[in-house]
Coordinates of C-alpha atoms and ligand atoms in Angstrom, one line a residue:
Chain A
X1 CA -21.3 18.7 27.5
X2 CA -19.9 16.4 30.1
X3 CA -18.5 13.0 29.1
X4 CA -19.3 10.1 31.4
X5 CA -18.5 6.4 30.8
X6 CA -16.6 3.3 31.9
X7 CA -12.8 3.0 31.4
X8 CA -11.4 0.4 29.0
X9 CA -7.7 0.1 29.6
X10 CA -5.0 -0.8 27.0
X11 CA -1.2 -0.7 27.2
X12 CA 1.5 1.0 25.0
X13 CA 1.7 1.1 21.2
X14 CA -1.9 0.2 20.4
X15 CA -1.5 0.2 16.6
X16 CA -4.1 0.9 13.9
X17 CA -4.0 -2.8 12.8
X18 CA -5.3 -3.7 16.3
X19 CA -7.9 -1.0 16.2
X20 CA -9.2 -2.0 12.7
X21 CA -7.4 -4.7 10.7
X22 CA -6.3 -4.0 7.1
X23 CA -8.6 -6.4 5.4
X24 CA -11.6 -4.3 6.5
X25 CA -10.3 -1.2 4.8
X26 CA -12.1 -1.7 1.6
X27 CA -15.2 -0.5 3.6
X28 CA -15.6 2.9 5.0
X29 CA -19.1 2.8 6.5
X30 CA -18.6 3.7 10.1
X31 CA -21.3 1.3 11.4
X32 CA -19.6 -1.6 9.7
X33 CA -16.2 -0.6 10.9
X34 CA -17.5 -0.2 14.5
X35 CA -18.4 -3.9 14.6
X36 CA -14.8 -4.8 14.3
X37 CA -13.3 -2.1 16.5
X38 CA -10.3 -3.2 18.6
X39 CA -10.7 -6.7 17.2
X40 CA -7.0 -7.3 17.2
X41 CA -6.6 -6.4 20.9
X42 CA -9.9 -7.7 22.3
X43 CA -12.2 -9.6 19.9
X44 CA -15.2 -9.0 22.1
X45 CA -14.6 -5.3 22.6
X46 CA -17.3 -4.1 20.1
X47 CA -20.0 -6.1 21.8
X48 CA -19.0 -5.0 25.3
X49 CA -18.4 -1.3 24.9
X50 CA -21.3 1.1 25.6
X51 CA -22.1 4.5 24.3
X52 CA -20.1 7.1 26.1
X53 CA -17.3 4.8 27.3
X54 CA -13.7 6.0 27.4
X55 CA -10.4 4.2 26.4
X56 CA -7.5 4.8 28.7
X57 CA -4.1 3.7 27.2
X58 CA -0.4 4.1 27.5
X59 CA 2.2 5.6 25.1
X60 CA 1.9 6.0 21.3
X61 CA -1.8 5.2 21.0
X62 CA -2.9 4.8 17.3
X63 CA 0.6 4.2 15.9
X64 CA 0.9 2.7 12.4
X65 CA -1.2 3.6 9.4
X66 CA -3.0 6.9 8.6
X67 CA -6.3 5.0 8.3
X68 CA -9.1 7.3 9.5
X69 CA -11.1 4.1 9.7
X70 CA -9.4 3.7 13.2
X71 CA -10.9 6.7 14.9
X72 CA -14.1 6.2 12.9
X73 CA -14.5 2.7 14.2
X74 CA -13.9 3.8 17.8
X75 CA -16.4 6.6 17.5
X76 CA -19.0 4.5 15.8
X77 CA -18.9 1.7 18.4
X78 CA -19.6 4.2 21.1
X79 CA -16.2 5.3 22.4
X80 CA -16.5 9.0 23.3
X81 CA -12.9 9.8 24.2
X82 CA -9.4 8.3 24.3
X83 CA -7.1 9.3 27.1
X84 CA -3.5 8.2 26.6
X85 CA 0.0 9.0 27.8
X86 CA 0.8 10.0 24.2
X87 CA -0.7 9.6 20.7
X88 CA 0.8 8.8 17.3
X89 CA 0.5 12.1 15.5
X90 CA -1.7 11.1 12.5
X91 CA -4.2 9.3 14.8
X92 CA -4.3 12.5 17.0
X93 CA -5.1 14.7 14.0
X94 CA -7.6 12.3 12.6
X95 CA -9.4 12.1 15.9
X96 CA -9.6 15.9 16.3
X97 CA -10.8 16.2 12.7
X98 CA -13.7 13.8 13.0
X99 CA -14.7 14.9 16.5
X100 CA -13.4 12.0 18.6
X101 CA -12.0 13.6 21.8
X102 CA -8.4 12.8 22.6
X103 CA -6.6 13.8 25.8
X104 CA -2.9 13.4 26.7
X105 CA -2.7 12.6 30.4
X106 CA -0.2 10.1 31.9
X107 CA -1.6 10.6 35.4
X108 CA -5.0 9.3 34.3
X109 CA -3.3 6.2 32.8
X110 CA -1.3 5.4 35.9
X111 CA -4.1 6.0 38.4
X112 CA -7.3 4.5 36.9
X113 CA -8.6 1.0 36.8
X114 CA -10.5 -0.9 34.1
X115 CA -14.2 -0.4 34.6
X116 CA -13.9 2.8 36.7
X117 CA -16.4 5.4 35.9
X118 CA -14.7 8.4 34.2
X119 CA -16.1 11.8 33.6
X120 CA -14.4 14.5 31.4
X121 CA -15.0 18.2 31.2
X122 CA -14.0 18.7 27.6
X123 CA -13.6 22.5 27.8
X124 CA -11.2 22.4 30.7
X125 CA -9.6 19.0 30.1
X126 CA -10.4 17.9 33.6
X127 CA -10.7 14.1 34.0
X128 CA -12.3 12.6 37.1
X129 CA -12.3 9.0 38.2
X130 CA -15.7 8.9 39.9
X131 CA -15.0 5.4 41.3
X132 CA -11.8 6.4 43.2
X133 CA -12.5 10.2 43.5
X134 CA -9.2 11.1 41.8
X135 CA -8.9 14.1 39.5
X136 CA -6.4 14.7 36.6
X137 CA -5.7 17.5 34.2
X138 CA -5.0 16.8 30.5
X139 CA -2.5 18.7 28.4
X140 CA -4.1 21.7 26.6
X141 CA -4.4 22.1 22.9
X142 CA -2.7 24.7 20.8
X143 CA -5.1 27.5 19.8
X144 CA -5.5 26.5 16.2
X145 CA -6.3 22.9 17.2
X146 CA -8.7 24.1 19.9
X147 CA -10.4 26.2 17.2
X148 CA -11.0 23.0 15.1
X149 CA -12.4 21.2 18.1
X150 CA -14.7 24.1 18.9
X151 CA -16.0 24.2 15.3
X152 CA -16.9 20.6 15.8
X153 CA -14.2 19.1 13.6
X154 CA -12.5 19.9 10.4
X155 CA -15.6 19.6 8.2
X156 CA -17.4 22.6 9.7
X157 CA -14.1 24.4 10.1
X158 CA -13.3 24.2 6.4
X159 CA -16.9 24.9 5.5
X160 CA -16.7 28.1 7.4
X161 CA -13.4 29.0 5.7
X162 CA -14.8 28.3 2.3
X163 CA -17.7 30.6 3.2
X164 CA -20.3 27.8 2.9
Chain B
X1 CA 19.2 31.7 13.1
X2 CA 20.7 28.3 12.3
X3 CA 18.0 25.9 11.1
X4 CA 17.7 22.2 10.2
X5 CA 16.7 21.3 6.6
X6 CA 13.3 20.4 7.8
X7 CA 12.8 23.8 9.5
X8 CA 14.0 25.5 6.3
X9 CA 11.5 23.7 4.1
X10 CA 8.6 24.4 6.5
X11 CA 9.6 28.1 6.7
X12 CA 9.7 28.4 2.9
X13 CA 6.3 26.9 2.5
X14 CA 4.8 29.0 5.4
X15 CA 6.1 32.2 3.8
X16 CA 8.4 32.9 6.8
X17 CA 12.0 33.7 7.3
X18 CA 12.4 31.2 10.1
X19 CA 10.4 28.8 12.2
X20 CA 11.1 27.1 15.5
X21 CA 10.2 23.6 16.8
X22 CA 6.7 23.6 18.4
X23 CA 5.4 26.5 16.3
X24 CA 2.2 25.8 14.4
X25 CA 2.4 27.0 10.8
X26 CA 0.0 27.1 7.8
X27 CA 1.8 25.7 4.8
X28 CA 1.0 25.4 1.1
X29 CA 2.0 22.0 -0.1
X30 CA 3.6 21.4 -3.5
X31 CA 1.8 18.1 -3.9
X32 CA -1.0 16.1 -2.3
X33 CA -1.6 12.4 -2.6
X34 CA -4.4 9.9 -1.8
X35 CA -5.2 6.3 -2.6
X36 CA -8.0 3.8 -2.8
X37 CA -8.1 3.3 1.0
X38 CA -7.9 6.9 2.3
X39 CA -9.4 8.4 -0.9
X40 CA -13.0 7.3 -0.7
X41 CA -13.4 8.9 2.8
X42 CA -11.5 12.0 1.6
X43 CA -13.9 12.4 -1.3
X44 CA -17.0 12.0 0.9
X45 CA -15.6 14.6 3.4
X46 CA -14.5 16.9 0.5
X47 CA -18.2 17.0 -0.6
X48 CA -19.5 17.5 2.9
X49 CA -17.2 20.5 3.3
X50 CA -19.2 22.0 0.5
X51 CA -16.2 22.3 -1.7
X52 CA -17.0 22.3 -5.4
X53 CA -13.4 22.3 -6.9
X54 CA -10.0 21.2 -5.9
X55 CA -7.3 23.9 -5.3
X56 CA -5.1 22.7 -8.2
X57 CA -5.9 19.7 -10.3
X58 CA -2.2 19.4 -11.3
X59 CA -1.0 19.0 -7.7
X60 CA -3.0 16.1 -6.6
X61 CA -2.0 12.5 -7.1
X62 CA -4.6 9.8 -6.8
X63 CA -3.1 6.3 -6.9
X64 CA -5.2 3.2 -6.8
X65 CA -2.8 0.6 -5.4
X66 CA -3.9 -1.0 -2.1
X67 CA -6.7 -3.3 -3.4
X68 CA -6.0 -3.1 -7.1
X69 CA -6.5 -4.8 -9.5
X70 CA -9.8 -4.8 -7.6
X71 CA -9.7 -7.6 -5.0
X72 CA -13.5 -7.9 -4.7
X73 CA -16.7 -5.9 -5.2
X74 CA -16.2 -3.7 -2.2
X75 CA -12.7 -2.7 -3.5
X76 CA -14.2 -2.2 -7.0
X77 CA -16.7 0.2 -5.5
X78 CA -14.0 2.2 -3.7
X79 CA -12.0 2.4 -6.9
X80 CA -15.0 3.5 -8.9
X81 CA -15.6 6.3 -6.4
X82 CA -12.0 7.5 -7.0
X83 CA -12.3 7.3 -10.7
X84 CA -15.5 9.3 -10.7
X85 CA -13.9 12.0 -8.5
X86 CA -10.8 12.1 -10.7
X87 CA -13.0 12.6 -13.8
X88 CA -15.2 15.1 -12.2
X89 CA -12.2 17.3 -11.2
X90 CA -10.1 16.4 -14.2
X91 CA -7.2 15.3 -11.9
X92 CA -4.0 15.2 -14.0
X93 CA -2.2 12.6 -12.0
X94 CA -4.7 9.8 -11.7
X95 CA -3.1 6.4 -11.6
X96 CA -5.3 3.3 -11.8
X97 CA -4.1 -0.4 -11.7
X98 CA -1.2 -0.7 -14.1
X99 CA 1.0 2.0 -12.6
X100 CA 2.1 0.7 -9.2
X101 CA 2.5 1.7 -5.5
X102 CA 2.1 5.4 -4.7
X103 CA 5.4 5.8 -2.8
X104 CA 7.3 4.2 -5.7
X105 CA 5.5 6.1 -8.4
X106 CA 5.7 9.6 -7.0
X107 CA 9.5 9.8 -6.7
X108 CA 9.8 8.3 -10.2
X109 CA 7.4 10.9 -11.6
X110 CA 10.1 13.6 -11.3
X111 CA 7.6 15.9 -9.7
X112 CA 9.1 15.8 -6.2
X113 CA 12.3 17.9 -5.9
X114 CA 14.6 18.5 -3.0
X115 CA 13.1 21.1 -0.8
X116 CA 9.5 20.3 -1.7
X117 CA 6.7 19.8 0.7
X118 CA 4.3 16.8 0.1
X119 CA 1.3 15.8 2.1
X120 CA -0.3 12.4 1.6
X121 CA -3.2 10.5 3.1
X122 CA -1.0 7.6 3.9
X123 CA 1.5 7.2 6.7
X124 CA 4.4 6.1 4.4
X125 CA 4.3 9.5 2.7
X126 CA 7.4 10.1 4.8
X127 CA 9.3 8.2 2.0
X128 CA 10.1 11.3 -0.1
X129 CA 12.5 12.5 2.5
X130 CA 14.9 10.3 0.6
X131 CA 15.0 13.0 -2.1
X132 CA 15.5 15.8 0.4
X133 CA 11.8 16.8 0.5
X134 CA 9.7 17.3 3.6
X135 CA 6.8 14.8 3.4
X136 CA 4.3 13.5 5.9
X137 CA 1.2 11.5 6.3
X138 CA -2.3 12.7 7.4
X139 CA -5.7 11.2 7.4
X140 CA -8.5 11.5 4.9
X141 CA -10.3 14.5 6.5
X142 CA -7.0 16.5 6.6
X143 CA -6.4 15.6 3.0
X144 CA -9.9 16.7 2.0
X145 CA -9.4 20.0 3.7
X146 CA -6.0 20.5 1.9
X147 CA -7.6 19.6 -1.5
X148 CA -10.2 22.3 -0.9
X149 CA -8.0 25.0 0.6
X150 CA -4.5 24.3 -0.8
X151 CA -3.1 24.6 2.7
X152 CA -2.8 22.7 6.0
X153 CA -1.5 23.3 9.5
X154 CA 1.6 21.6 10.7
X155 CA 3.5 21.7 14.0
X156 CA 7.2 22.3 13.3
X157 CA 8.9 19.1 14.6
X158 CA 12.1 18.9 16.6
X159 CA 14.8 17.1 14.6
X160 CA 16.8 14.1 15.8
X161 CA 19.9 13.6 13.7
X162 CA 21.0 10.0 13.1
X163 CA 24.7 9.9 12.1
X164 CA 25.7 6.6 10.5
X165 CA 29.4 6.1 10.6
X166 CA 31.7 3.4 9.2
X167 CA 31.6 1.7 5.9
X168 CA 28.6 -0.7 5.3
X169 CA 29.6 -4.2 4.4
X170 CA 28.6 -6.1 1.2
X171 CA 25.2 -7.3 2.5
X172 CA 24.1 -4.1 4.2
X173 CA 21.4 -1.8 2.6
X174 CA 19.2 1.0 3.7
X175 CA 16.7 -1.4 5.3
X176 CA 19.4 -2.7 7.7
X177 CA 20.4 0.9 8.7
X178 CA 16.8 2.0 9.4
X179 CA 16.0 -1.2 11.3
X180 CA 19.1 -0.6 13.4
X181 CA 17.9 2.9 14.2
X182 CA 14.3 1.8 15.0
X183 CA 15.7 -1.0 17.2
X184 CA 17.8 1.6 19.0
X185 CA 15.1 4.2 19.7
X186 CA 11.9 2.1 19.7
X187 CA 8.5 2.6 18.0
X188 CA 7.8 5.9 19.8
X189 CA 11.5 7.0 20.0
X190 CA 11.0 9.8 17.5
X191 CA 7.4 10.6 18.2
X192 CA 6.4 13.9 16.6
X193 CA 10.0 14.5 15.5
X194 CA 11.8 14.7 12.1
X195 CA 14.5 12.0 11.7
X196 CA 17.4 13.3 9.8
X197 CA 19.7 10.6 8.4
X198 CA 23.3 11.4 7.6
X199 CA 26.9 10.4 7.9
X200 CA 29.3 8.6 5.5
X201 CA 27.3 5.4 5.5
X202 CA 24.1 7.2 4.3
X203 CA 26.0 9.3 1.8
X204 CA 27.4 6.1 0.2
X205 CA 23.8 4.8 -0.4
X206 CA 21.9 5.2 -3.6
X207 CA 18.5 7.0 -3.6
X208 CA 16.5 3.7 -3.6
X209 CA 18.1 2.9 -0.2
X210 CA 17.5 6.4 1.1
X211 CA 13.9 6.2 0.2
X212 CA 13.7 2.8 2.1
X213 CA 15.2 4.5 5.2
X214 CA 12.8 7.5 5.2
X215 CA 9.9 5.1 4.4
X216 CA 10.2 3.6 7.8
X217 CA 10.7 6.8 9.8
X218 CA 7.0 6.5 10.8
X219 CA 7.8 3.2 12.4
X220 CA 9.8 5.1 15.1
X221 CA 6.8 7.4 15.4
X222 CA 8.4 10.2 13.4
X223 CA 6.6 12.9 11.5
X224 CA 9.1 12.8 8.7
X225 CA 12.4 11.4 7.7
X226 CA 15.0 13.2 5.5
X227 CA 18.4 12.8 3.9
X228 CA 20.1 16.0 2.9
X229 CA 20.2 16.0 -1.0
X230 CA 23.6 15.7 -2.7
X231 CA 25.1 14.8 -6.1
X232 CA 23.6 11.3 -5.8
X233 CA 20.1 12.8 -5.5
X234 CA 20.7 15.0 -8.5
X235 CA 22.0 12.1 -10.6
X236 CA 19.1 9.9 -9.7
X237 CA 16.5 12.6 -10.5
X238 CA 18.1 13.0 -13.9
X239 CA 18.6 9.3 -14.7
X240 CA 15.6 7.6 -13.0
X241 CA 13.0 10.4 -12.9
X242 CA 13.9 12.2 -16.1
X243 CA 14.3 15.6 -14.5
X244 CA 16.2 17.5 -17.2
X245 CA 17.3 20.5 -15.2
X246 CA 18.2 18.5 -12.1
X247 CA 21.7 19.9 -12.0
X248 CA 20.5 23.4 -11.2
X249 CA 18.2 22.5 -8.3
X250 CA 19.2 24.1 -5.0
X251 CA 20.4 21.7 -2.4
X252 CA 19.3 22.6 1.2
X253 CA 21.3 21.4 4.1
X254 CA 21.0 21.7 7.9
X255 CA 23.0 24.7 9.1
X256 CA 26.1 24.4 11.3
X257 CA 25.0 24.9 14.9
X258 CA 21.3 24.1 14.2
X259 CA 19.2 22.9 17.1
X260 CA 18.9 19.1 17.2
X261 CA 16.8 17.4 19.9
X262 CA 19.5 14.7 19.9
X263 CA 22.3 13.4 17.8
X264 CA 22.5 9.6 17.7
X265 CA 25.6 8.0 16.3
X266 CA 25.4 4.4 14.9
X267 CA 28.4 2.5 13.7
X268 CA 27.7 0.2 10.8
X269 CA 31.2 -1.3 10.7
X270 CA 30.9 -5.1 10.7
X271 CA 27.1 -5.0 11.3
X272 CA 25.0 -8.0 10.2
X273 CA 21.8 -7.7 8.2
X274 CA 19.0 -6.8 10.5
X275 CA 15.6 -8.4 11.0
X276 CA 12.6 -7.1 13.0
X277 CA 10.9 -10.1 14.7
X278 CA 7.2 -10.1 15.5
X279 CA 5.3 -8.0 16.5
X280 CA 6.9 -4.6 16.4
X281 CA 9.3 -3.0 13.9
X282 CA 11.5 -2.2 16.9
X283 CA 12.0 -5.8 17.9
X284 CA 15.2 -5.9 15.8
X285 CA 17.8 -8.6 15.9
X286 CA 20.9 -9.6 13.8
X287 CA 20.0 -12.2 11.2
X288 CA 22.1 -14.9 12.8
X289 CA 20.1 -14.6 16.0
X290 CA 17.0 -15.8 14.1
X291 CA 18.5 -18.4 11.8
X292 CA 16.6 -21.4 13.3
X293 CA 13.2 -19.8 12.5
X294 CA 11.3 -21.9 9.9
X295 CA 9.2 -19.9 7.4
X296 CA 6.3 -20.5 5.1
X297 CA 6.3 -17.4 2.9
X298 CA 8.6 -14.7 1.5
X299 CA 7.4 -11.4 0.1
X300 CA 9.8 -9.2 -1.8
X301 CA 8.2 -5.8 -2.7
X302 CA 6.2 -2.9 -1.3
X303 CA 6.9 0.8 -1.0
X304 CA 9.8 -0.1 1.3
X305 CA 11.8 -2.5 -0.9
X306 CA 10.1 -2.8 -4.2
X307 CA 12.5 -0.7 -6.3
X308 CA 14.9 -1.8 -9.0
X309 CA 17.9 -2.1 -6.7
X310 CA 16.0 -4.3 -4.3
X311 CA 15.0 -6.6 -7.1
X312 CA 18.6 -6.7 -8.4
X313 CA 19.8 -7.7 -4.9
X314 CA 17.2 -10.5 -4.6
X315 CA 17.9 -11.7 -8.2
X316 CA 21.6 -11.9 -7.6
X317 CA 20.9 -14.4 -4.8
X318 CA 18.1 -16.3 -6.5
X319 CA 19.9 -16.7 -9.8
X320 CA 20.3 -20.3 -10.8
X321 CA 18.6 -21.5 -7.6
X322 CA 15.2 -22.8 -6.6
X323 CA 13.2 -21.5 -3.7
X324 CA 12.4 -24.0 -1.0
X325 CA 9.5 -26.3 -1.8
X326 CA 7.6 -25.2 1.4
X327 CA 8.1 -21.5 1.0
X328 CA 5.7 -19.5 -1.3
X329 CA 7.8 -16.7 -2.6
X330 CA 6.0 -13.6 -3.9
X331 CA 7.9 -10.9 -5.8
X332 CA 6.1 -7.6 -6.5
X333 CA 7.9 -4.9 -8.5
X334 CA 6.9 -1.6 -6.9
X335 CA 5.8 0.0 -10.1
X336 CA 5.3 -0.7 -13.8
X337 CA 8.5 1.2 -14.5
X338 CA 10.4 -1.1 -12.1
X339 CA 8.7 -4.1 -13.7
X340 CA 9.8 -3.0 -17.2
X341 CA 13.4 -2.4 -16.0
X342 CA 13.4 -5.8 -14.3
X343 CA 12.2 -7.4 -17.5
X344 CA 14.9 -5.7 -19.5
X345 CA 17.6 -6.8 -17.1
X346 CA 16.4 -10.4 -17.1
X347 CA 15.5 -10.3 -13.4
X348 CA 11.9 -11.5 -13.9
X349 CA 13.3 -14.6 -15.6
X350 CA 15.5 -15.3 -12.6
X351 CA 12.5 -15.1 -10.2
X352 CA 10.2 -17.2 -12.4
X353 CA 12.9 -19.9 -12.9
X354 CA 13.6 -19.9 -9.2
X355 CA 9.9 -20.8 -8.6
X356 CA 8.7 -17.4 -7.3
X357 CA 5.4 -15.9 -8.1
X358 CA 5.8 -12.5 -9.8
X359 CA 2.8 -10.3 -9.3
X360 CA 1.7 -7.0 -10.9
X361 CA 2.6 -3.9 -8.9
X362 CA 0.2 -3.6 -5.9
X363 CA 0.4 -3.2 -2.1
X364 CA -1.3 -6.6 -1.9
X365 CA 0.0 -8.7 1.0
X366 CA 1.9 -5.9 2.7
X367 CA -1.1 -4.9 4.8
X368 CA -3.0 -8.2 4.5
X369 CA -5.2 -6.7 1.8
X370 CA -5.1 -9.4 -0.8
X371 CA -2.7 -12.1 -2.3
X372 CA -0.5 -13.9 0.1
X373 CA -2.5 -13.7 3.3
X374 CA -1.1 -15.9 6.1
X375 CA -2.9 -18.8 7.8
X376 CA -2.9 -19.3 11.6
X377 CA 0.6 -19.8 12.9
X378 CA 2.4 -19.2 9.6
X379 CA 5.6 -17.2 9.4
X380 CA 6.7 -14.9 6.6
X381 CA 9.9 -13.0 5.9
X382 CA 8.9 -9.8 4.2
X383 CA 10.7 -6.7 2.9
X384 CA 7.7 -4.6 3.9
X385 CA 7.6 -2.2 6.9
X386 CA 5.2 -3.4 9.5
X387 CA 4.9 -6.7 11.5
X388 CA 2.0 -5.8 13.8
X389 CA -0.3 -8.6 15.0
X390 CA -2.4 -9.7 12.1
X391 CA -0.8 -7.4 9.6
X392 CA -0.6 -10.0 6.9
X393 CA -3.4 -12.3 7.8
X394 CA -4.4 -14.4 10.8
X395 CA -3.7 -12.9 14.2
X396 CA -1.5 -15.8 15.2
X397 CA 0.6 -15.5 12.0
X398 CA 4.0 -13.8 12.2
X399 CA 5.9 -11.3 10.0
X400 CA 9.7 -10.9 10.1
X401 CA 10.9 -7.7 8.4
X402 CA 14.1 -7.7 6.5
X403 CA 15.9 -6.4 3.4
X404 CA 15.7 -8.1 0.0
X405 CA 19.0 -10.0 0.6
X406 CA 17.8 -11.8 3.7
X407 CA 14.3 -12.4 2.2
X408 CA 15.9 -14.0 -1.0
X409 CA 18.3 -16.2 1.1
X410 CA 15.5 -17.3 3.4
X411 CA 13.3 -18.3 0.5
X412 CA 16.0 -20.7 -0.6
X413 CA 16.9 -22.0 2.8
X414 CA 13.4 -22.4 4.1
X415 CA 14.4 -20.6 7.3
X416 CA 15.7 -17.2 8.1
X417 CA 19.1 -17.1 6.5
X418 CA 22.1 -14.8 6.0
X419 CA 22.9 -14.5 2.2
X420 CA 26.3 -16.0 2.9
X421 CA 24.6 -19.2 4.0
X422 CA 23.0 -20.1 0.6
Ligands
SF4_1 S1 3.1 -1.1 0.1 FE1 2.3 -1.5 2.2 S2 3.1 0.2 3.4 FE2 3.4 0.8 1.3 S3 1.6 2.0 0.7 FE3 1.1 -0.1 0.2 S4 0.1 -1.0 2.0 FE4 1.1 0.9 2.6

């Protein structure tokens, strides 16, 4: 499966309150959360983003709370993958667990522009900026984490472990 | 091989002699925790994993604290889902409204011992490092997997040692020390690392202040925070948490010659109380640099500073005084146990007579959930742990993070104030 979509660029330290503010946390319906996605950083984001788009951000993406509502909101409003220089660790785990693709790649952050068309080969971690022709390689996952991704997230992974 | 206390705890729970930073290990946690925000998702996920029972009903804490007592019908539904799950699985440690904030209750329960490993579906699970335990936050799906399997994978973090030297002055507490550290390294300065807090200044602090310090390790991006346990820890476990055999608990320490990623020395001599200005916990200044900032609200409470010693500090300043007419002052004891103790010591009287609102134990305003939301452009001095854009209400409102001493003084002054000023 190849990912292809437009790049939405954000800076460093995009926190979970920007991704989905705390007062929405009494809800966990992904569709409802998606409507408010990135509201704190760009109030119109949810209405502009299209299925398959990619977020490209700086350091420490997803810092702050452990709320899984954050990756759920991103996935539900159409974001296919997040590429960042680095991730806050809980966000990173949550994203892997729910099947939102996350790639650590500083080169991609430094050398792409908002709106560029980005493709990702998820198996190899190869990121291409189709608009400029540039190509980048994301950091690889540890084997156990790759196993969870391959299983399609933690739910199928645990199901298999439980023998279901 | 010389190991840090964090490596020792992870090795013990992975059934290994030793572990190294970067290694991925499967560990069996002593306790798991979830709440009314992460819990409903965890419960859904647990079911979709096809799990029919939890790994151990005595080792799971479910605490309803974020939107409780139920703020509205949506919150009521989330709480009901958790109650049903707790009944269905006969969860021993289920705490509904009327108990308090998870990270205040768990240490008080006496069930977290030095050397334990705790996983919670809340980022401030890092708090329990104040007792010499390894504890870290995960999301709902991870928690669901751990409830089903009784195990979880973790990457062994590198450790950064923070050595606090010098004698802290009269107005300095754990909050000031941790803000100093976060100001120094930044919000991603300890990303993926364990922060180990030590030195004479930390050893002189009580457990409440150590819990405050570890609570905010996540604000530097850390995976965990920890203070090596000592006689202060043991005494606190005995007196405050009712652990009868506390004296015989083993006290792990980092070995001589262990491998730290960095050692950062911070001198607390003559330091002023610290305040994190909007909109990052790393935007730290000395209180006197901010003294002209007018404020509209003060919040004293939360899992960071809602413990009895925090309320004592605030009450000592508010005693016999009135809060400023234009500053709503909200005091939230972190747990029912803290509330009871504060009543017994007459602290609640002090707050009420000073014109503060005293609320039941809840997270409430800390994350903009309910009670004390801020209007556009309003400013709040808060003893909580995050001051991100919109954290406590409108996206143009501002939160200044401080210890209880600065919060109480500011409530009286109507602007950010050093306690000496009032
Ligand atoms: S008091 Fe605030 S930081 Fe602590 S658990 Fe509650 S919402 Fe989270």
